[in-house]
CSV table of C-alpha atoms and ligand atoms in Angstrom, one decimal:
chain,number,residue,atom,x,y,z
A,21,MET,CA,-25.9,-52.5,-31.5
A,22,ARG,CA,-24.7,-51.2,-28.2
A,23,ALA,CA,-22.8,-53.9,-26.0
A,24,GLU,CA,-24.4,-55.1,-23.0
A,25,PRO,CA,-24.1,-52.7,-19.8
A,26,ASN,CA,-21.2,-53.0,-17.5
A,27,ILE,CA,-21.7,-53.0,-13.6
A,28,VAL,CA,-19.2,-51.8,-11.5
A,29,VAL,CA,-19.8,-52.3,-7.8
A,30,LEU,CA,-18.2,-50.5,-5.1
A,31,THR,CA,-18.9,-52.0,-1.4
A,32,GLY,CA,-17.8,-50.7,2.3
A,33,ALA,CA,-18.2,-51.8,5.6
A,34,GLY,CA,-22.3,-51.5,5.6
A,35,MET,CA,-21.9,-54.4,3.5
A,36,SER,CA,-20.6,-56.7,6.3
A,37,ALA,CA,-22.5,-55.0,9.1
A,38,GLU,CA,-25.4,-57.3,9.2
A,39,SER,CA,-22.9,-60.2,9.5
A,40,GLY,CA,-21.7,-59.0,12.4
A,41,VAL,CA,-18.2,-57.2,11.2
A,42,PRO,CA,-17.9,-54.0,12.5
A,43,THR,CA,-18.0,-50.9,10.8
A,44,PHE,CA,-15.3,-48.1,11.3
A,45,ARG,CA,-17.4,-45.1,12.0
A,46,GLY,CA,-20.4,-46.7,13.8
A,47,ALA,CA,-20.9,-46.3,17.5
A,48,ASP,CA,-19.1,-49.3,18.3
A,49,GLY,CA,-17.0,-48.5,15.3
A,50,LEU,CA,-13.6,-50.2,14.7
A,51,TRP,CA,-11.6,-46.8,15.1
A,52,GLU,CA,-13.6,-46.2,18.3
A,53,GLY,CA,-10.9,-46.5,21.2
A,54,HIS,CA,-8.0,-46.0,18.5
A,55,HIS,CA,-6.7,-43.3,16.4
A,56,ILE,CA,-6.9,-44.4,12.8
A,57,GLU,CA,-3.3,-43.3,12.2
A,58,MET,CA,-2.1,-45.5,15.0
A,59,VAL,CA,-3.5,-48.7,13.5
A,60,ALA,CA,-3.8,-48.3,9.9
A,61,SER,CA,-0.7,-46.6,9.0
A,62,PRO,CA,2.9,-47.7,8.1
A,63,GLU,CA,3.9,-44.9,10.8
A,64,GLY,CA,1.5,-46.6,13.2
A,65,PHE,CA,2.9,-50.0,12.5
A,66,ALA,CA,6.5,-48.8,13.1
A,67,ARG,CA,5.6,-47.1,16.2
A,68,ASP,CA,3.9,-50.3,17.9
A,69,PRO,CA,3.8,-53.1,15.7
A,70,GLU,CA,2.4,-55.6,18.4
A,71,LEU,CA,-0.6,-53.1,18.8
A,72,VAL,CA,-1.4,-53.2,15.0
A,73,HIS,CA,-0.8,-56.9,15.0
A,74,ARG,CA,-3.3,-57.5,17.9
A,75,PHE,CA,-5.7,-55.1,16.0
A,76,TYR,CA,-5.8,-57.1,12.8
A,77,ASN,CA,-5.7,-60.4,14.7
A,78,LEU,CA,-8.4,-60.0,16.3
A,79,ARG,CA,-10.3,-59.0,13.3
A,80,ARG,CA,-8.7,-62.0,11.5
A,81,ALA,CA,-9.9,-64.4,14.4
A,82,ALA,CA,-13.5,-62.9,14.0
A,83,LEU,CA,-13.8,-63.9,10.7
A,84,ASN,CA,-14.1,-67.6,11.9
A,85,THR,CA,-17.5,-66.4,13.5
A,86,VAL,CA,-19.1,-64.6,10.9
A,87,GLU,CA,-21.3,-65.7,7.6
A,88,PRO,CA,-22.1,-63.7,4.4
A,89,ASN,CA,-25.7,-62.1,4.6
A,90,ALA,CA,-28.4,-61.8,1.8
A,91,GLY,CA,-26.7,-58.8,0.6
A,92,HIS,CA,-23.5,-60.8,-0.1
A,93,HIS,CA,-25.3,-63.6,-1.7
A,94,ALA,CA,-27.2,-61.1,-4.0
A,95,LEU,CA,-24.3,-59.6,-5.7
A,96,ALA,CA,-22.9,-63.0,-6.2
A,97,ARG,CA,-26.0,-63.6,-8.1
A,98,LEU,CA,-25.8,-60.1,-10.0
A,99,GLU,CA,-22.8,-61.5,-11.1
A,100,ARG,CA,-23.5,-64.8,-12.6
A,101,GLU,CA,-26.4,-63.1,-14.6
A,102,TRP,CA,-24.1,-60.2,-15.8
A,103,ARG,CA,-21.1,-62.6,-16.4
A,104,GLY,CA,-18.2,-60.9,-18.1
A,105,ARG,CA,-19.7,-57.5,-17.8
A,106,PHE,CA,-19.5,-57.1,-14.0
A,107,LEU,CA,-16.7,-56.1,-11.4
A,108,LEU,CA,-17.1,-55.9,-7.7
A,109,VAL,CA,-14.4,-53.5,-6.0
A,110,THR,CA,-14.5,-54.0,-2.2
A,111,GLN,CA,-12.9,-51.4,0.5
A,112,ASN,CA,-13.6,-54.5,2.9
A,113,VAL,CA,-10.5,-56.8,4.1
A,114,ASP,CA,-13.0,-59.5,5.1
A,115,ASP,CA,-13.5,-62.7,3.0
A,116,LEU,CA,-17.4,-62.5,3.1
A,117,HIS,CA,-17.7,-61.5,-0.9
A,118,GLU,CA,-15.7,-64.7,-1.6
A,119,ARG,CA,-17.8,-66.9,0.4
A,120,ALA,CA,-20.9,-65.7,-1.0
A,121,GLY,CA,-19.5,-67.0,-4.5
A,122,SER,CA,-18.3,-63.5,-5.9
A,123,GLU,CA,-15.5,-64.0,-8.3
A,124,LYS,CA,-14.6,-61.1,-10.3
A,125,LEU,CA,-13.5,-59.1,-7.4
A,126,ILE,CA,-11.0,-56.6,-6.4
A,127,HIS,CA,-9.8,-56.1,-2.6
A,128,MET,CA,-8.5,-52.7,-3.2
A,129,HIS,CA,-7.6,-52.0,0.9
A,130,GLY,CA,-6.2,-55.7,0.8
A,131,GLU,CA,-7.2,-58.9,2.5
A,132,LEU,CA,-7.2,-59.7,6.2
A,133,ARG,CA,-6.4,-63.4,5.3
A,134,LYS,CA,-3.3,-62.5,3.6
A,135,ALA,CA,0.2,-61.5,5.0
A,136,ARG,CA,3.2,-59.7,3.2
A,137,CYS,CA,6.6,-60.4,3.7
A,138,GLU,CA,8.7,-57.0,3.7
A,139,CYS,CA,11.7,-59.0,3.3
A,140,CYS,CA,10.9,-60.9,0.2
A,141,GLY,CA,7.6,-59.4,-1.0
A,142,ALA,CA,6.1,-62.5,-0.8
A,143,VAL,CA,2.0,-62.5,-0.3
A,144,MET,CA,0.7,-65.4,1.4
A,145,ALA,CA,-2.6,-66.8,2.7
A,146,TRP,CA,-2.5,-66.1,6.6
A,147,ASN,CA,-5.1,-67.0,8.9
A,148,LYS,CA,-3.4,-67.1,12.0
A,149,ASP,CA,-1.9,-64.7,14.3
A,150,LEU,CA,0.8,-62.6,13.2
A,151,ALA,CA,3.5,-61.0,15.6
A,152,SER,CA,7.0,-59.4,15.1
A,153,GLY,CA,8.6,-62.8,15.7
A,154,THR,CA,6.6,-64.6,13.1
A,155,ARG,CA,8.7,-66.2,10.7
A,156,CYS,CA,8.1,-65.9,6.7
A,157,ARG,CA,7.0,-69.0,5.3
A,158,ALA,CA,8.6,-68.0,2.0
A,159,CYS,CA,11.9,-66.5,2.7
A,160,GLY,CA,12.5,-67.8,6.4
A,161,GLU,CA,13.2,-64.5,7.7
A,162,ILE,CA,11.8,-63.3,11.2
A,163,GLY,CA,10.3,-59.5,11.6
A,164,GLY,CA,9.4,-59.0,8.0
A,165,LEU,CA,5.6,-59.9,8.2
A,166,ARG,CA,2.9,-57.5,8.0
A,167,PRO,CA,-1.1,-57.7,7.2
A,168,HIS,CA,-1.6,-57.7,3.5
A,169,ILE,CA,-3.8,-54.4,4.1
A,170,VAL,CA,-3.7,-50.8,2.6
A,171,TRP,CA,-2.9,-48.4,5.3
A,172,PHE,CA,-3.4,-44.6,5.1
A,173,GLY,CA,-0.6,-42.9,3.0
A,174,GLU,CA,-0.3,-46.3,0.9
A,175,PHE,CA,-1.7,-47.0,-2.7
A,176,PRO,CA,-4.6,-49.2,-3.1
A,177,PHE,CA,-4.4,-52.3,-5.2
A,178,GLU,CA,-5.5,-52.6,-9.0
A,179,MET,CA,-6.1,-48.7,-9.1
A,180,GLU,CA,-5.3,-48.7,-12.9
A,181,THR,CA,-8.0,-51.4,-13.6
A,182,ILE,CA,-10.7,-50.0,-11.5
A,183,MET,CA,-10.2,-46.5,-13.1
A,184,ASN,CA,-10.5,-48.3,-16.6
A,185,VAL,CA,-13.5,-50.1,-15.6
A,186,LEU,CA,-15.0,-47.3,-14.2
A,187,LYS,CA,-14.6,-45.4,-17.4
A,188,ASN,CA,-16.7,-47.8,-19.4
A,189,ALA,CA,-19.5,-48.4,-16.5
A,190,ASP,CA,-23.1,-48.0,-17.3
A,191,ILE,CA,-24.3,-48.9,-13.9
A,192,PHE,CA,-22.4,-48.1,-10.6
A,193,LEU,CA,-23.6,-49.5,-7.5
A,194,CYS,CA,-22.1,-47.5,-4.2
A,195,ILE,CA,-23.1,-49.9,-1.5
A,196,GLY,CA,-22.4,-49.6,2.5
A,197,THR,CA,-19.5,-46.7,2.5
A,198,SER,CA,-19.5,-43.6,4.1
A,199,GLY,CA,-17.9,-41.9,1.2
A,200,VAL,CA,-15.0,-40.6,3.5
A,201,VAL,CA,-11.8,-42.4,2.5
A,202,TYR,CA,-10.1,-41.8,-1.1
A,203,PRO,CA,-9.5,-42.5,-3.8
A,204,ALA,CA,-12.8,-45.2,-3.3
A,205,ALA,CA,-15.1,-42.1,-2.4
A,206,GLY,CA,-14.1,-40.5,-5.6
A,207,PHE,CA,-15.4,-43.2,-7.7
A,208,ALA,CA,-18.8,-42.0,-8.0
A,209,LYS,CA,-17.5,-38.8,-9.8
A,210,GLU,CA,-15.4,-40.9,-12.0
A,211,ALA,CA,-18.2,-43.1,-13.2
A,212,ALA,CA,-20.7,-39.9,-13.8
A,213,ARG,CA,-18.4,-38.9,-16.2
A,214,ASN,CA,-20.0,-40.8,-18.8
A,215,PRO,CA,-23.6,-39.0,-18.4
A,216,ALA,CA,-25.4,-42.3,-19.5
A,217,CYS,CA,-24.1,-44.1,-16.4
A,218,ARG,CA,-26.7,-45.0,-13.9
A,219,LEU,CA,-25.5,-44.4,-10.3
A,220,VAL,CA,-27.3,-45.9,-7.3
A,221,GLU,CA,-26.4,-45.6,-3.8
A,222,PHE,CA,-27.3,-48.3,-1.2
A,223,ASN,CA,-27.1,-47.1,2.7
A,224,ILE,CA,-29.1,-46.8,5.8
A,225,GLU,CA,-28.4,-42.9,5.8
A,226,SER,CA,-26.9,-39.9,3.8
A,227,THR,CA,-23.5,-40.2,3.2
A,228,GLU,CA,-20.6,-37.6,2.1
A,229,ILE,CA,-21.1,-38.2,-1.3
A,230,SER,CA,-24.9,-38.9,-1.4
A,231,ARG,CA,-25.5,-35.7,-3.6
A,232,GLN,CA,-23.5,-37.4,-6.3
A,233,PHE,CA,-26.5,-40.1,-6.8
A,234,ARG,CA,-29.9,-39.5,-8.7
A,235,GLU,CA,-30.9,-43.0,-7.4
A,236,ARG,CA,-30.6,-43.8,-3.8
A,237,VAL,CA,-32.1,-47.1,-1.9
A,238,ILE,CA,-32.3,-46.4,2.0
A,239,GLY,CA,-32.5,-49.3,4.0
A,240,PRO,CA,-30.1,-52.3,5.1
A,241,VAL,CA,-28.0,-54.3,2.1
A,242,SER,CA,-29.5,-57.7,3.4
A,243,VAL,CA,-33.2,-56.4,2.6
A,244,GLU,CA,-32.4,-54.2,-0.3
A,245,LEU,CA,-30.1,-55.9,-2.5
A,246,PRO,CA,-31.9,-58.8,-2.7
A,247,LYS,CA,-35.0,-56.8,-3.9
A,248,PHE,CA,-32.8,-54.7,-6.2
A,249,VAL,CA,-31.5,-57.5,-8.0
A,250,GLU,CA,-34.5,-59.6,-8.5
B,7,BV8,C1,-4.1,-43.0,-1.1
B,7,BV8,C2,-7.9,-51.0,5.3
B,7,BV8,C3,-2.6,-42.3,-3.1
B,7,BV8,C4,-7.3,-50.9,6.8
B,7,BV8,C5,-8.7,-48.7,4.7
B,7,BV8,C6,-2.5,-37.5,3.5
B,7,BV8,C7,-1.6,-38.5,3.1
B,7,BV8,C8,-1.8,-39.5,2.4
B,7,BV8,C9,-3.1,-39.8,2.0
B,7,BV8,C10,-4.1,-38.8,2.4
B,7,BV8,C11,-3.8,-37.8,2.8
B,7,BV8,N1,-5.0,-36.9,3.3
B,7,BV8,C12,-6.1,-37.7,2.6
B,7,BV8,C13,-5.3,-38.7,2.0
B,7,BV8,C14,-6.3,-39.9,1.3
B,7,BV8,C15,-6.5,-40.9,2.5
B,7,BV8,C16,-7.8,-40.7,2.8
B,7,BV8,O1,-8.8,-40.7,2.1
B,7,BV8,N2,-8.1,-40.2,4.3
B,7,BV8,C17,-9.4,-39.6,4.8
B,7,BV8,C18,-9.4,-40.0,6.2
B,7,BV8,C19,-9.5,-38.1,4.7
B,7,BV8,N3,-6.4,-42.1,1.6
B,7,BV8,C20,-5.6,-43.0,1.5
B,7,BV8,O2,-4.4,-42.8,2.5
B,7,BV8,C21,-5.4,-44.2,0.7
B,7,BV8,N4,-4.5,-44.0,-0.1
B,7,BV8,O3,-4.6,-42.1,-1.1
B,7,BV8,O4,-3.0,-43.3,-2.0
B,7,BV8,C22,-1.5,-41.5,-2.2
B,7,BV8,C23,-0.6,-42.6,-1.3
B,7,BV8,C24,0.4,-41.6,-0.7
B,7,BV8,C25,0.1,-40.3,-0.6
B,7,BV8,C26,-0.8,-39.6,-1.3
B,7,BV8,C27,-1.9,-40.2,-1.8
B,7,BV8,C28,-5.5,-45.2,1.3
B,7,BV8,C29,-6.6,-45.5,2.1
B,7,BV8,C30,-7.1,-46.9,2.5
B,7,BV8,C31,-7.2,-47.0,4.0
B,7,BV8,N5,-7.2,-48.3,4.6
B,7,BV8,N6,-9.0,-49.9,5.1
B,7,BV8,C32,-8.6,-51.5,7.8
B,7,BV8,O5,-9.3,-52.3,7.1
B,7,BV8,O6,-8.2,-51.6,8.7
B,7,BV8,S1,-9.9,-47.6,5.0
B,7,BV8,C33,-11.3,-48.2,5.7
B,7,BV8,O7,-12.1,-47.0,5.8
B,7,BV8,C34,-12.1,-48.8,4.5
B,7,BV8,O8,-11.4,-49.7,3.9
B,7,BV8,C35,-12.9,-47.7,3.7
B,7,BV8,O9,-12.4,-47.4,2.7
B,7,BV8,C36,-12.9,-46.3,4.6
B,7,BV8,C37,-14.2,-46.1,5.1
B,7,BV8,O10,-15.0,-47.0,5.6
B,7,BV8,P1,-16.5,-47.8,4.9
B,7,BV8,O11,-16.3,-48.9,4.1
B,7,BV8,O12,-17.0,-46.5,4.3
B,7,BV8,O13,-17.2,-48.0,6.5
B,7,BV8,P2,-17.5,-46.7,7.3
B,7,BV8,O14,-17.7,-47.3,8.7
B,7,BV8,O15,-16.8,-45.5,7.3
B,7,BV8,O16,-19.1,-46.5,6.8
B,7,BV8,C38,-20.2,-47.5,6.8
B,7,BV8,C39,-21.0,-47.2,6.0
B,7,BV8,O17,-22.2,-48.3,5.9
B,7,BV8,C40,-21.9,-46.0,6.6
B,7,BV8,O18,-22.2,-45.2,5.9
B,7,BV8,C41,-23.3,-46.5,7.1
B,7,BV8,O19,-24.4,-45.7,7.3
B,7,BV8,C42,-23.5,-47.8,6.4
B,7,BV8,N7,-24.1,-49.0,6.7
B,7,BV8,C43,-24.0,-49.7,8.2
B,7,BV8,N8,-24.9,-50.6,8.0
B,7,BV8,C44,-25.2,-50.8,7.1
B,7,BV8,C45,-25.1,-49.8,6.2
B,7,BV8,N9,-25.5,-49.9,4.9
B,7,BV8,C46,-26.2,-50.6,4.6
B,7,BV8,N10,-26.8,-51.6,5.2
B,7,BV8,C47,-26.3,-51.8,6.6
B,7,BV8,N11,-26.6,-52.8,7.3
């Protein structure tokens, strides 16, 4: 008897747009006014750490003003209904999935509310501003702290786990992502290696990877996800 289906969900910035968290490529997108590599790469950080700290300090502080939307809550409900056979992988660095109750969650691109010390390697919860002169709470060194965020040219977190679960996925939901950045943009192709896997894309428009989906739900996640989960 076949085991119950495994559901893998990938979310992107479109998941949090209706909560008031700006997306990257929208009209008022985060990348607007910035060159991606200037604020989201090790080179950009080395060149101008204060610019990069400011970019992340603003986004970290903004988390105190936003709430999960009905889409986040729908995914937390889906996880409860499919306990043990559900994994949520997010490209987002906000904490809205956790605040909606999601638990089986991988932040493949890191988290705004964490900092990492390049001197001692410690990763710690961090909710205040970061600057070059901030002292590490673990080793006491100054100058080693950076946002615990995966920048361009850096390896995403937990890729082995993600690829193993994708291989066994019976349902792959791809939600609110433009499908531009790899390796996340390649997950649909990975899931599709299992011809029995059901792939569904949720977005308000077509994306770079829409043609890989036989099923597409067009509309805002706060409306369409609760309907889908019911
Ligand atoms: C890697 C954290 C292996 C930062 C992010 C040369 C050298 C090295 C690597 C590369 C290279 N050339 C290419 C690469 C790979 C590179 C890449 O893909 N580049 C792109 C630009 C081509 N990737 C990497 O570097 C990755 N690492 O490859 O490691 C490696 C290592 C070394 C050397 C070689 C290989 C690491 C990438 C991670 C970067 N960090 N985030 C931060 O947050 O500041 S990326 C960031 O943008 C997001 O995390 C996400 O991953 C990505 C895309 O954003 P989306 O989430 O899709 O958001 P976007 O705004 O684009 O779209 C929003 C969507 O929502 C839209 O479709 C919209 O229609 C929809 N939407 C809006 N509202 C709603 C909605 N949908 C539904 N409802 C709504 N209401």
